[in-house]
């Protein structure tokens, strides 16, 4: 083979040997070279010589040194491909009669579930049409990166890849019995991985070259071939070695592709697949397969399997490890609950959290440790501003730490909303290994939420409630820690949040917090607040029509307040009367409400409490079909609410009068009242009131006998309002949702008949 120009080289054509001569000539596009040789002795001779070479021999034209290397590699590939095989009796100077390896060295994969979207992405990335060298699969430890890479390589078409080669840098493996080293299979540095690839290709000579010469020799050896390489667990390599390997991959000859897995996210010239947990259905398929060889798992209930999925956050390695504890020799785990509990006290040599995250612990900077500690308190994505405030870091410094952790597949980030999420497994690990940092950020979180509660909570701070609603995930993160802290502080926060929960319809959260806070108040001998927590829980049960629970809460409140002042006694009675009403014992309810009314009037003749008691009395009279009495007391409640500027009460009582008009079949009056109530409810912002009044207007519009020309538009408006009522009540899990759905169906049926 000859490379031109060179005025001093001669050619032996070897035509008598019947072999081609491959000539590599610098492209005419390289204008500098002719200028260098212009006027030199023999220049014209050289030009004539080059013309003869181009005519008589196989020529390729190159522009750069890298381009020359690729052209030489391609020519070598074509040359060796045309050599006679040993089976035909021919020899080969290039191969020494040795057969090159073929086939696949991919590990066996007995089963694989899910990941259809990711498999499609990888298939596209390793197709001939893709201009990248392949795909990088990244994600946290144990999430299934290696399994996905092997599956994608197995299903890659054979016509695209004559060889499929698997090379791993993994140095240890996790089994149910503990960690096991992998000394026989791991290639844990850049050159050992290149050596392994060379040996897989049958290029033993490459491993004897100087280290810095091996990458280029491999590139030449791969030219003209169709090889799919899986490089596994590259996070084990040092950063500079990973960089060199990616540089090698970026220069793979055409026809060759690679699939790489790593916990560390890297900007590379390849398609990137961010791997997250298994979907629920995929995890259940995995458990079904594992259950074929594990009787204890086979006996597990659907609920237990769901719990396993939630605890492991869909991490397949963690799922398999926990299942592996069931019935294992030396293990005392007989149920999934036993195995889950064992995680907390797992020995160091068999700790799945240590295996998945332990090698990362020493790599965290001080800022990274702080933001990780802060994120352990959240079960939902957390805003950057929250993390910065909890850690005391400047927002830019916090963002840098969070982005670096995201690049290492420890966090899940949504860059558009600037939120970050720490998966539960990683959170549990950080809590156990960095408890001081977790405590410090937890205290800062409580301080932050306490300040928000004092600023935006309270009785009728409706604009403030909107602020709290926007920060709900921050509030929710602090509540468990507040329950473990000072009782006085906890009770202040609960009092500030009572109306906020009403405003947003967060019934589950309201029940949980108040019942837990009631339990905290009892050992602190805080009977006043214990009673209010029971009362608040009871009013939430009212929203759900759970009469037994309402009366139980009323009894607890009364017990806590047996030495308290009259207003508390009246509040407990009011809750008791509501329980009677839910049980449809209207006479008992009316009698109880009248007793409550007398107590409140003895304290103040006209107050918010009096208006609320009158409204309760009217609602019982309404349910008992004593419409005149109900209207009288609703209107008196409304008069007092307006006088004391109780805006939420005004909106509520006008809406109740609209319902009374509906029951009396006074459709136009009902519509008028409900529209006024809706306007006020929108200002207040309470979702339950908005849904109710939308429902009342829609009902009134449906029942009215509009003129024919007005009927379609009235029904259209009714359908719109009914839809809104259904949407809000669905979101609030309201017990009157079926009623709203039934009205919507009736309106839609009527519209179909009219059309």
XYZ file of C-alpha atoms in Angstrom:
755
model
C 0.000 0.000 0.000
C 1.292 3.429 -0.905
C 0.549 6.942 0.276
C 1.183 9.901 -1.996
C 2.698 12.388 -2.566
C 6.300 11.338 -1.969
C 8.838 12.041 -4.709
C 11.310 9.507 -3.355
C 9.063 6.404 -3.185
C 9.068 3.775 -5.897
C 6.414 1.241 -6.705
C 6.674 -2.453 -7.227
C 3.467 -3.290 -9.019
C 3.613 -6.989 -8.119
C 1.450 -7.710 -11.123
C 3.220 -11.011 -11.392
C 1.698 -11.913 -7.979
C -1.800 -11.086 -9.204
C -2.479 -8.646 -6.325
C -3.903 -5.141 -6.281
C -1.963 -2.176 -5.035
C -3.984 0.249 -2.851
C -2.914 3.822 -3.269
C -3.943 6.725 -1.017
C -3.691 10.112 -2.637
C -4.207 13.463 -0.992
C -7.320 15.144 -2.303
C -7.084 17.957 -4.821
C -9.163 19.989 -2.355
C -6.051 20.371 -0.239
C -4.681 23.404 -2.029
C -1.638 23.860 0.154
C 0.303 20.827 -0.965
C 0.642 21.711 -4.662
C 1.928 25.109 -3.602
C 4.595 23.457 -1.463
C 5.914 21.352 -4.294
C 5.438 23.891 -7.080
C 8.789 24.603 -8.687
C 10.529 21.784 -6.831
C 12.837 19.505 -8.866
C 10.866 16.600 -10.247
C 7.514 18.241 -9.653
C 6.267 17.592 -13.181
C 7.585 14.042 -12.945
C 5.607 13.555 -9.734
C 2.412 14.829 -11.356
C 2.796 12.387 -14.263
C 3.576 9.595 -11.829
C 0.411 10.297 -9.802
C -1.689 10.299 -12.967
C -0.367 6.831 -13.820
C -1.088 5.582 -10.299
C -4.681 6.812 -10.499
C -5.101 4.999 -13.806
C -3.463 1.653 -13.001
C -4.223 1.029 -9.332
C -6.966 1.113 -6.684
C -6.988 4.659 -5.344
C -8.666 6.496 -2.484
C -8.425 10.209 -1.807
C -8.048 11.625 1.710
C -8.196 15.087 3.266
C -7.037 14.747 6.901
C -4.986 12.290 8.900
C -8.157 10.879 10.525
C -9.752 10.531 7.087
C -6.629 8.733 5.871
C -6.862 6.289 8.786
C -10.452 5.457 7.929
C -9.613 4.993 4.236
C -6.758 2.616 5.085
C -8.984 0.679 7.492
C -11.696 0.289 4.866
C -9.199 -0.927 2.283
C -7.782 -3.474 4.729
C -11.268 -4.714 5.482
C -12.043 -5.170 1.782
C -8.686 -6.886 1.273
C -9.117 -9.394 4.098
C -12.756 -10.031 3.192
C -11.630 -11.314 -0.231
C -8.945 -13.635 1.114
C -9.593 -17.371 0.550
C -10.772 -19.177 3.667
C -8.732 -21.990 5.307
C -11.480 -24.447 4.423
C -10.866 -23.858 0.736
C -7.189 -24.624 1.116
C -6.110 -21.030 0.759
C -3.861 -19.193 3.124
C -3.797 -15.626 4.337
C -0.826 -13.492 5.155
C -3.106 -11.204 7.169
C -4.822 -13.943 9.142
C -2.335 -16.763 9.234
C -5.161 -19.139 8.356
C -6.978 -18.284 11.588
C -10.776 -18.073 11.653
C -12.064 -14.807 13.137
C -14.574 -15.047 16.016
C -18.236 -14.722 15.183
C -21.608 -14.782 16.943
C -22.573 -13.237 20.289
C -21.095 -13.009 23.783
C -24.232 -11.437 25.272
C -25.275 -12.928 28.626
C -28.283 -15.222 28.645
C -31.507 -13.475 29.631
C -34.204 -15.893 30.829
C -36.928 -13.243 31.086
C -37.532 -9.541 30.609
C -40.630 -7.408 31.176
C -41.802 -4.041 29.900
C -39.658 -1.114 28.704
C -41.285 -1.145 25.262
C -40.787 2.595 24.748
C -37.112 2.436 25.715
C -36.502 -0.587 23.484
C -37.977 1.287 20.534
C -35.709 4.274 21.225
C -32.620 2.053 21.361
C -33.609 0.223 18.171
C -33.842 3.558 16.394
C -30.515 4.764 17.807
C -28.577 1.707 16.581
C -30.218 1.628 13.148
C -28.050 2.384 10.091
C -30.017 5.590 9.492
C -29.039 7.028 12.879
C -26.018 9.339 12.740
C -24.977 8.630 16.331
C -22.691 5.864 17.574
C -25.553 4.388 19.597
C -27.251 4.954 22.931
C -26.379 5.742 26.553
C -28.730 4.263 29.168
C -28.469 6.030 32.502
C -30.370 5.786 35.754
C -29.978 4.968 39.452
C -28.456 1.730 40.679
C -30.534 -1.416 40.295
C -33.090 0.196 37.998
C -32.473 -2.307 35.183
C -30.011 -0.561 32.851
C -27.954 -3.703 32.164
C -31.043 -5.851 31.594
C -32.420 -3.305 29.125
C -29.109 -3.096 27.260
C -28.841 -6.879 26.964
C -32.449 -7.204 25.817
C -31.999 -4.480 23.198
C -28.830 -6.167 21.923
C -30.501 -9.581 21.770
C -33.393 -8.281 19.664
C -31.196 -6.208 17.347
C -31.512 -7.701 13.821
C -28.766 -10.188 12.909
C -28.538 -8.735 9.428
C -27.418 -5.435 10.998
C -24.803 -6.932 13.339
C -22.625 -9.936 12.620
C -21.128 -9.736 16.115
C -22.681 -8.777 19.453
C -20.152 -8.253 22.239
C -20.796 -7.655 25.945
C -18.101 -6.069 28.140
C -18.817 -4.987 31.712
C -16.988 -2.806 34.196
C -19.145 -4.073 37.072
C -16.914 -5.182 39.945
C -19.569 -6.627 42.268
C -23.031 -8.090 42.185
C -25.861 -8.236 44.724
C -27.473 -11.578 45.468
C -30.058 -12.401 48.160
C -27.171 -13.714 50.276
C -25.106 -10.561 49.903
C -22.555 -8.839 47.695
C -20.308 -10.982 45.495
C -17.166 -9.758 43.670
C -16.862 -10.323 39.906
C -13.083 -10.637 39.386
C -13.341 -13.039 36.452
C -15.675 -10.945 34.321
C -15.068 -7.299 35.138
C -12.968 -4.967 33.002
C -12.718 -2.004 35.326
C -10.544 0.420 33.348
C -10.357 1.901 29.864
C -7.471 -0.202 28.525
C -8.775 -3.480 29.913
C -12.052 -2.807 28.082
C -10.197 -2.106 24.829
C -8.123 -5.262 25.322
C -11.274 -7.303 25.863
C -12.821 -5.891 22.709
C -9.671 -6.660 20.721
C -9.621 -10.258 21.956
C -13.317 -10.658 21.161
C -12.501 -9.557 17.606
C -9.598 -12.021 17.372
C -7.044 -9.206 17.213
C -4.562 -10.543 19.784
C -1.807 -8.359 18.407
C -3.556 -5.186 19.466
C -3.186 -5.979 23.183
C 0.617 -6.092 22.685
C 0.710 -2.591 21.253
C 1.581 0.449 23.317
C -1.571 1.482 25.252
C -2.017 4.749 23.369
C -1.905 2.948 20.021
C -4.641 0.415 20.755
C -7.718 2.602 20.179
C -6.681 3.521 16.647
C -5.705 -0.067 15.854
C -9.116 -1.241 17.065
C -10.822 1.370 14.927
C -8.967 0.083 11.886
C -9.770 -3.532 12.762
C -13.489 -2.717 13.013
C -13.709 -0.910 9.677
C -16.041 -2.629 7.247
C -17.503 -4.804 9.995
C -20.921 -4.770 11.654
C -20.439 -5.068 15.404
C -22.762 -4.155 18.285
C -20.909 -3.561 21.555
C -22.499 -3.333 24.992
C -20.256 -1.464 27.449
C -21.829 -1.955 30.879
C -21.534 -0.026 34.170
C -19.177 2.712 33.026
C -19.633 4.616 36.293
C -16.963 2.279 37.698
C -14.349 3.922 35.461
C -12.581 7.118 36.427
C -13.970 10.214 34.741
C -11.009 10.645 32.375
C -11.273 6.990 31.341
C -15.001 7.355 30.618
C -14.185 10.396 28.505
C -11.610 8.427 26.504
C -14.036 5.563 25.942
C -16.722 7.934 24.681
C -14.119 9.509 22.383
C -13.367 6.039 21.016
C -17.068 5.381 20.471
C -17.516 8.688 18.665
C -15.015 7.419 16.064
C -16.501 3.985 15.472
C -16.305 3.036 11.783
C -19.578 3.030 9.885
C -21.713 -0.036 10.485
C -20.650 -0.428 14.131
C -22.817 0.669 17.068
C -22.687 0.615 20.854
C -25.048 0.508 23.829
C -23.585 1.940 27.037
C -24.976 1.849 30.581
C -23.940 4.144 33.409
C -25.309 5.701 36.571
C -23.624 8.946 35.578
C -25.263 11.191 33.033
C -22.905 12.498 30.405
C -23.263 14.754 27.404
C -22.337 12.451 24.537
C -22.951 12.233 20.809
C -25.546 9.501 21.260
C -29.189 8.984 22.083
C -29.765 9.105 25.847
C -32.344 6.938 27.601
C -33.145 8.044 31.159
C -34.353 4.892 32.889
C -36.857 5.161 35.720
C -38.709 2.593 37.811
C -40.747 -0.238 36.368
C -44.389 0.543 35.759
C -46.771 -1.181 38.161
C -47.982 -3.756 35.620
C -44.410 -4.559 34.591
C -43.381 -5.055 38.221
C -46.349 -7.368 38.781
C -45.236 -9.452 35.780
C -41.769 -9.696 37.319
C -43.254 -10.818 40.646
C -45.408 -13.415 38.890
C -42.268 -14.846 37.290
C -40.311 -14.840 40.546
C -43.261 -16.515 42.289
C -42.877 -19.613 40.095
C -39.779 -20.493 42.158
C -40.796 -18.997 45.499
C -43.772 -20.482 47.337
C -43.939 -17.686 49.900
C -44.158 -15.042 47.214
C -46.714 -17.163 45.385
C -48.929 -17.032 48.500
C -48.594 -13.249 48.862
C -51.761 -11.199 48.393
C -52.248 -8.479 45.802
C -52.062 -5.911 48.601
C -48.713 -7.279 49.799
C -47.295 -7.179 46.280
C -48.498 -3.605 45.852
C -46.792 -2.690 49.124
C -43.574 -4.282 47.881
C -43.787 -2.199 44.713
C -44.281 1.017 46.684
C -41.462 0.297 49.134
C -38.980 -0.502 46.374
C -40.254 2.327 44.160
C -40.336 -0.135 41.273
C -36.573 -0.818 41.447
C -36.205 -4.330 39.946
C -32.945 -5.173 41.748
C -34.460 -4.221 45.103
C -37.612 -6.205 44.287
C -35.563 -9.306 43.516
C -33.437 -8.869 46.642
C -36.468 -8.612 48.936
C -38.125 -11.609 47.272
C -34.839 -13.475 47.666
C -35.060 -13.093 51.447
C -38.303 -15.103 51.566
C -37.401 -18.585 52.751
C -33.675 -18.162 52.082
C -31.434 -20.399 54.180
C -30.426 -18.449 57.260
C -33.198 -15.918 56.758
C -36.083 -15.453 59.195
C -38.252 -13.683 56.612
C -41.463 -15.573 55.928
C -43.621 -12.780 54.537
C -43.094 -9.708 52.394
C -43.619 -7.576 55.512
C -40.778 -9.487 57.240
C -38.481 -8.942 54.261
C -39.301 -5.236 54.061
C -38.601 -4.849 57.789
C -35.286 -6.684 57.304
C -34.054 -3.877 55.020
C -33.743 -1.549 58.003
C -31.474 -3.970 59.896
C -29.730 -5.612 56.940
C -26.061 -6.471 57.640
C -23.412 -4.400 55.928
C -22.360 -7.242 53.612
C -25.966 -7.751 52.485
C -27.429 -4.250 52.510
C -29.240 -3.429 49.252
C -29.168 0.303 49.980
C -25.422 0.174 50.579
C -24.972 -1.722 47.308
C -27.097 0.698 45.308
C -25.888 3.967 46.826
C -22.869 3.274 49.049
C -20.202 3.994 46.455
C -21.719 7.428 45.889
C -21.697 8.596 49.504
C -18.094 9.766 49.600
C -18.470 11.628 46.307
C -21.031 14.119 47.631
C -19.874 17.677 48.227
C -21.092 19.588 51.277
C -23.692 21.389 49.161
C -24.858 18.120 47.592
C -25.245 16.526 51.016
C -27.353 19.475 52.163
C -29.739 19.391 49.212
C -30.066 15.599 49.454
C -30.878 15.901 53.158
C -33.521 18.520 52.356
C -35.122 16.347 49.687
C -35.542 13.402 52.088
C -38.501 15.248 53.628
C -40.518 15.345 50.400
C -42.729 12.694 48.848
C -43.444 14.927 45.839
C -41.117 17.005 43.626
C -39.712 19.966 45.541
C -39.153 23.469 44.214
C -35.656 24.889 43.973
C -36.634 27.851 46.165
C -37.735 25.512 48.978
C -34.444 23.620 48.886
C -32.398 26.810 48.900
C -34.291 28.153 51.922
C -33.989 24.876 53.848
C -30.253 24.530 53.234
C -29.221 28.165 53.546
C -27.517 27.927 50.160
C -27.715 30.648 47.556
C -30.271 29.624 44.957
C -27.633 29.339 42.234
C -25.405 27.131 44.434
C -28.361 24.904 45.305
C -29.296 24.630 41.638
C -25.750 23.616 40.681
C -25.694 20.875 43.335
C -29.118 19.604 42.274
C -28.152 19.531 38.594
C -24.926 17.649 39.355
C -26.873 15.049 41.355
C -29.370 14.757 38.511
C -26.520 14.111 36.079
C -25.423 11.218 38.305
C -28.941 9.723 38.167
C -29.530 10.220 41.891
C -32.349 12.733 41.446
C -35.236 13.033 39.035
C -35.554 16.584 37.748
C -38.135 18.539 35.821
C -36.102 21.400 34.425
C -39.151 23.163 33.021
C -40.781 23.542 36.438
C -37.418 23.616 38.265
C -38.460 20.837 40.658
C -36.429 17.914 41.973
C -37.372 14.543 43.421
C -35.319 12.071 45.463
C -36.604 8.486 45.051
C -37.611 6.842 48.363
C -34.758 4.311 48.314
C -32.136 7.032 48.057
C -33.997 9.071 50.683
C -33.989 6.165 53.123
C -30.260 5.706 52.558
C -29.439 9.378 53.162
C -31.557 9.406 56.332
C -29.621 6.462 57.750
C -26.147 7.686 56.705
C -26.463 11.452 57.197
C -28.974 11.903 60.064
C -27.455 15.173 61.295
C -27.934 16.880 57.942
C -31.475 15.501 57.701
C -32.346 16.850 61.161
C -30.930 20.275 60.368
C -32.896 20.649 57.136
C -36.002 19.238 58.834
C -35.855 21.926 61.503
C -35.444 24.591 58.819
C -38.461 23.155 56.986
C -40.626 23.381 60.114
C -39.550 26.970 60.691
C -40.425 27.810 57.116
C -43.891 26.223 57.283
C -44.657 27.757 60.682
C -43.935 31.201 59.221
C -46.213 30.481 56.246
C -49.001 29.279 58.548
C -48.827 32.435 60.630
C -48.736 34.705 57.588
C -51.305 33.043 55.324
C -53.436 30.839 57.575
C -56.233 31.796 59.939
C -59.992 31.962 59.822
C -60.986 33.882 56.693
C -57.692 34.750 54.976
C -58.928 33.579 51.584
C -56.129 35.192 49.567
C -53.660 33.625 51.968
C -55.291 30.220 51.466
C -54.457 30.448 47.767
C -50.804 30.992 48.671
C -50.841 27.992 51.011
C -52.516 25.904 48.325
C -49.702 26.753 45.885
C -47.160 25.680 48.525
C -49.057 22.571 49.619
C -46.262 20.038 48.983
C -43.972 22.111 51.188
C -46.584 22.145 53.965
C -47.218 18.402 53.621
C -43.499 17.675 53.907
C -43.305 19.492 57.255
C -46.391 17.999 58.934
C -44.880 14.621 59.961
C -41.944 16.402 61.563
C -44.188 18.954 63.294
C -46.104 16.050 64.822
C -42.853 14.819 66.370
C -41.935 18.213 67.811
C -43.246 20.759 70.278
C -46.994 20.394 70.973
C -47.677 24.124 71.338
C -46.180 24.861 67.952
C -48.066 21.956 66.369
C -51.428 23.133 67.738
C -50.854 26.688 66.471
C -50.226 25.345 62.962
C -53.342 23.154 63.150
C -55.494 26.094 64.209
C -54.101 28.183 61.362
C -54.886 25.418 58.851
C -58.483 24.574 59.882
C -60.162 26.905 57.411
C -57.490 26.289 54.782
C -58.470 22.615 54.675
C -62.126 23.642 54.358
C -61.230 26.087 51.616
C -59.369 23.507 49.487
C -61.379 20.403 50.357
C -58.339 18.436 51.557
C -60.426 16.092 53.688
C -57.951 13.208 53.973
C -55.134 15.484 55.058
C -57.422 17.315 57.488
C -58.523 14.091 59.173
C -55.013 12.708 59.410
C -53.489 15.874 60.859
C -56.248 16.574 63.385
C -56.457 13.018 64.696
C -52.670 12.795 65.026
C -52.493 16.215 66.689
C -55.277 15.248 69.103
C -53.171 12.252 70.157
C -50.162 14.571 70.657
C -52.178 17.011 72.811
C -53.386 14.384 75.294
C -50.003 13.507 76.912
C -49.212 17.230 76.968
C -52.454 17.744 78.989
C -53.545 20.279 76.387
C -57.278 19.608 76.700
C -58.322 22.815 74.956
C -56.547 21.953 71.715
C -57.292 18.244 72.000
C -60.983 19.174 71.925
C -60.580 21.402 68.891
C -58.690 18.691 67.029
C -61.525 16.237 67.701
C -64.058 18.889 66.642
C -62.188 19.624 63.386
C -61.991 15.916 62.567
C -65.728 15.658 63.239
C -66.607 18.488 60.851
C -64.614 16.671 58.171
C -66.603 13.485 58.771
C -69.731 15.619 58.318
C -68.581 16.375 54.767
C -68.465 12.640 54.172
C -71.847 11.839 55.739
C -70.219 9.513 58.298
C -72.633 9.957 61.210
C -71.067 7.452 63.628
C -67.643 9.048 63.304
C -69.191 12.513 63.738
C -70.824 11.560 67.028
C -67.634 9.852 68.209
C -65.657 13.047 67.572
C -68.354 15.084 69.361
C -68.109 12.797 72.393
C -64.300 13.108 72.486
C -64.488 16.895 72.175
C -67.040 17.054 74.990
C -64.780 14.899 77.184
C -61.731 17.069 76.506
C -63.789 20.189 77.273
C -65.653 19.040 80.354
C -63.819 21.689 82.402
C -63.851 24.284 79.590
C -65.914 27.440 78.962
C -69.475 27.475 77.497
C -68.500 28.196 73.898
C -66.571 24.937 73.682
C -69.494 23.077 75.225
C -71.788 24.573 72.572
C -69.375 23.581 69.768
C -69.385 19.948 70.942
C -73.193 20.014 71.089
C -73.377 21.494 67.586
C -71.296 18.610 66.274
C -73.488 16.142 68.143
C -76.619 17.686 66.583
C -75.078 17.289 63.131
C -74.571 13.595 63.876
C -78.277 13.279 64.720
C -79.184 15.032 61.471
C -77.012 12.684 59.399
C -78.834 9.792 61.044
C -82.116 11.473 59.993
C -83.174 11.950 63.612
C -84.355 15.477 62.830
C -86.272 16.088 66.059
C -83.171 15.299 68.148
C -81.073 17.460 65.847
C -83.470 20.429 66.091
C -83.614 20.199 69.889
C -79.818 20.044 70.118
C -79.338 22.994 67.735
C -81.764 25.134 69.778
C -79.744 24.375 72.913
C -76.580 25.409 71.071
C -78.235 28.599 69.845
C -79.168 29.618 73.387
C -75.592 29.148 74.607
C -74.124 31.189 71.745
C -76.715 33.968 72.207
C -75.871 34.119 75.910
C -72.280 34.870 74.925
C -73.170 37.382 72.165
C -76.627 38.023 70.637
C -75.300 38.448 67.118
C -72.087 36.726 66.113
C -70.625 34.337 63.603
C -71.371 31.507 66.033
C -75.040 32.512 66.285
C -75.403 32.703 62.498
C -73.800 29.244 62.149
C -76.151 27.763 64.747
C -79.170 29.305 63.003
C -78.018 27.849 59.687
C -77.672 24.387 61.255
C -81.139 24.687 62.794
C -82.592 25.763 59.439
C -80.919 22.836 57.650
C -82.542 20.356 60.058
C -85.932 22.064 59.621
C -85.389 21.966 55.861
C -84.637 18.239 55.940
C -87.746 17.759 58.097
C -89.749 19.586 55.334
C -90.701 22.480 57.615
C -89.997 24.943 54.816
C -91.398 28.142 56.458
C -89.292 27.622 59.595
C -86.247 26.797 57.476
C -86.616 29.955 55.406
C -87.085 32.073 58.532
C -83.914 30.771 60.168
C -81.833 30.800 56.962
C -82.711 34.461 56.455
C -81.943 35.340 60.072
C -78.583 33.585 59.749
C -77.955 35.551 56.540
C -78.868 38.863 58.197
C -76.420 38.326 61.042
C -73.649 37.069 58.708
C -73.954 40.238 56.661
C -73.940 42.386 59.786
C -70.757 40.810 61.176
C -69.170 40.646 57.658
C -68.984 36.833 57.613
C -68.574 36.524 53.819
C -68.256 32.751 53.642
C -71.427 32.453 55.718
C -73.247 34.864 53.402
C -72.321 32.765 50.349
C -73.292 29.554 52.157
C -76.671 30.746 53.448
C -77.781 32.230 50.102
C -76.902 28.906 48.483
C -79.001 27.116 51.106
C -81.946 29.398 50.307
C -81.489 28.429 46.632
C -81.758 24.742 47.571
C -84.900 25.494 49.561
C -86.387 27.237 46.500
C -85.550 24.193 44.363
C -87.357 21.909 46.817
C -90.349 24.248 46.608
C -90.103 24.121 42.781
C -89.529 27.868 42.651
C -87.127 27.502 39.710
C -86.557 31.144 38.791
C -86.009 32.220 42.408
C -83.628 29.298 42.880
C -81.638 30.340 39.811
C -81.433 33.957 40.989
C -80.286 33.013 44.496
C -77.766 30.436 43.250
C -76.224 32.922 40.798
C -75.745 35.437 43.619
C -74.283 32.725 45.839
C -71.923 31.548 43.064
C -70.600 35.066 42.545
C -69.828 35.336 46.274
C -68.365 31.822 46.416
C -66.011 32.670 43.533
C -64.749 35.677 45.501
C -64.274 33.584 48.604
C -62.721 30.784 46.533
C -64.103 27.842 48.480
C -64.386 24.971 46.030
C -67.238 23.146 47.743
C -69.465 26.226 47.607
C -68.593 26.843 43.964
C -69.503 23.278 42.998
C -72.759 23.406 44.939
C -73.993 26.619 43.368
C -73.042 25.468 39.851
C -75.178 22.403 40.531
C -78.122 24.477 41.799
C -78.128 26.826 38.777
C -77.903 23.902 36.355
C -80.824 22.194 38.085
C -82.940 25.364 38.022
C -82.209 25.937 34.314
C -83.196 22.369 33.471
C -86.530 22.608 35.312
C -87.668 25.970 33.954
C -90.108 26.135 31.058
C -88.090 28.432 28.778
C -89.531 29.623 25.454
C -88.556 27.360 22.564
C -86.004 29.813 21.183
C -84.274 30.104 24.600
C -84.350 26.440 25.528
C -81.155 25.254 23.718
C -78.953 28.010 25.125
C -80.314 27.482 28.649
C -79.595 23.748 28.419
C -76.107 24.399 27.072
C -75.344 26.640 30.041
C -76.829 24.046 32.382
C -74.548 21.365 30.925
C -71.474 23.596 31.328
C -72.269 24.314 34.972
C -73.095 20.675 35.703
C -69.779 19.614 34.174
C -67.963 22.026 36.468
C -69.806 20.734 39.525
C -68.879 17.142 38.640
C -65.224 18.081 38.052
C -64.856 19.865 41.403
C -66.716 17.220 43.402
C -64.641 14.500 41.763
C -61.455 16.273 42.782
C -62.743 16.767 46.330
C -64.013 13.159 46.585
C -67.308 14.720 47.724
C -70.096 12.364 48.862
C -72.646 14.262 46.738
C -70.731 13.462 43.524
C -73.316 10.851 42.372
C -76.037 13.495 42.615
C -74.012 15.826 40.386
C -73.314 13.036 37.880
C -76.986 12.116 37.746
C -78.019 15.718 37.017
C -75.403 16.017 34.261
C -76.665 12.814 32.628
C -80.252 14.095 32.767
C -79.257 17.413 31.162
C -77.306 15.675 28.382
C -80.259 13.372 27.686
C -82.594 16.373 27.469
C -80.225 18.169 25.098
C -80.200 15.099 22.828
C -84.014 15.112 22.705
C -84.201 18.844 21.992
C -81.667 18.639 19.173
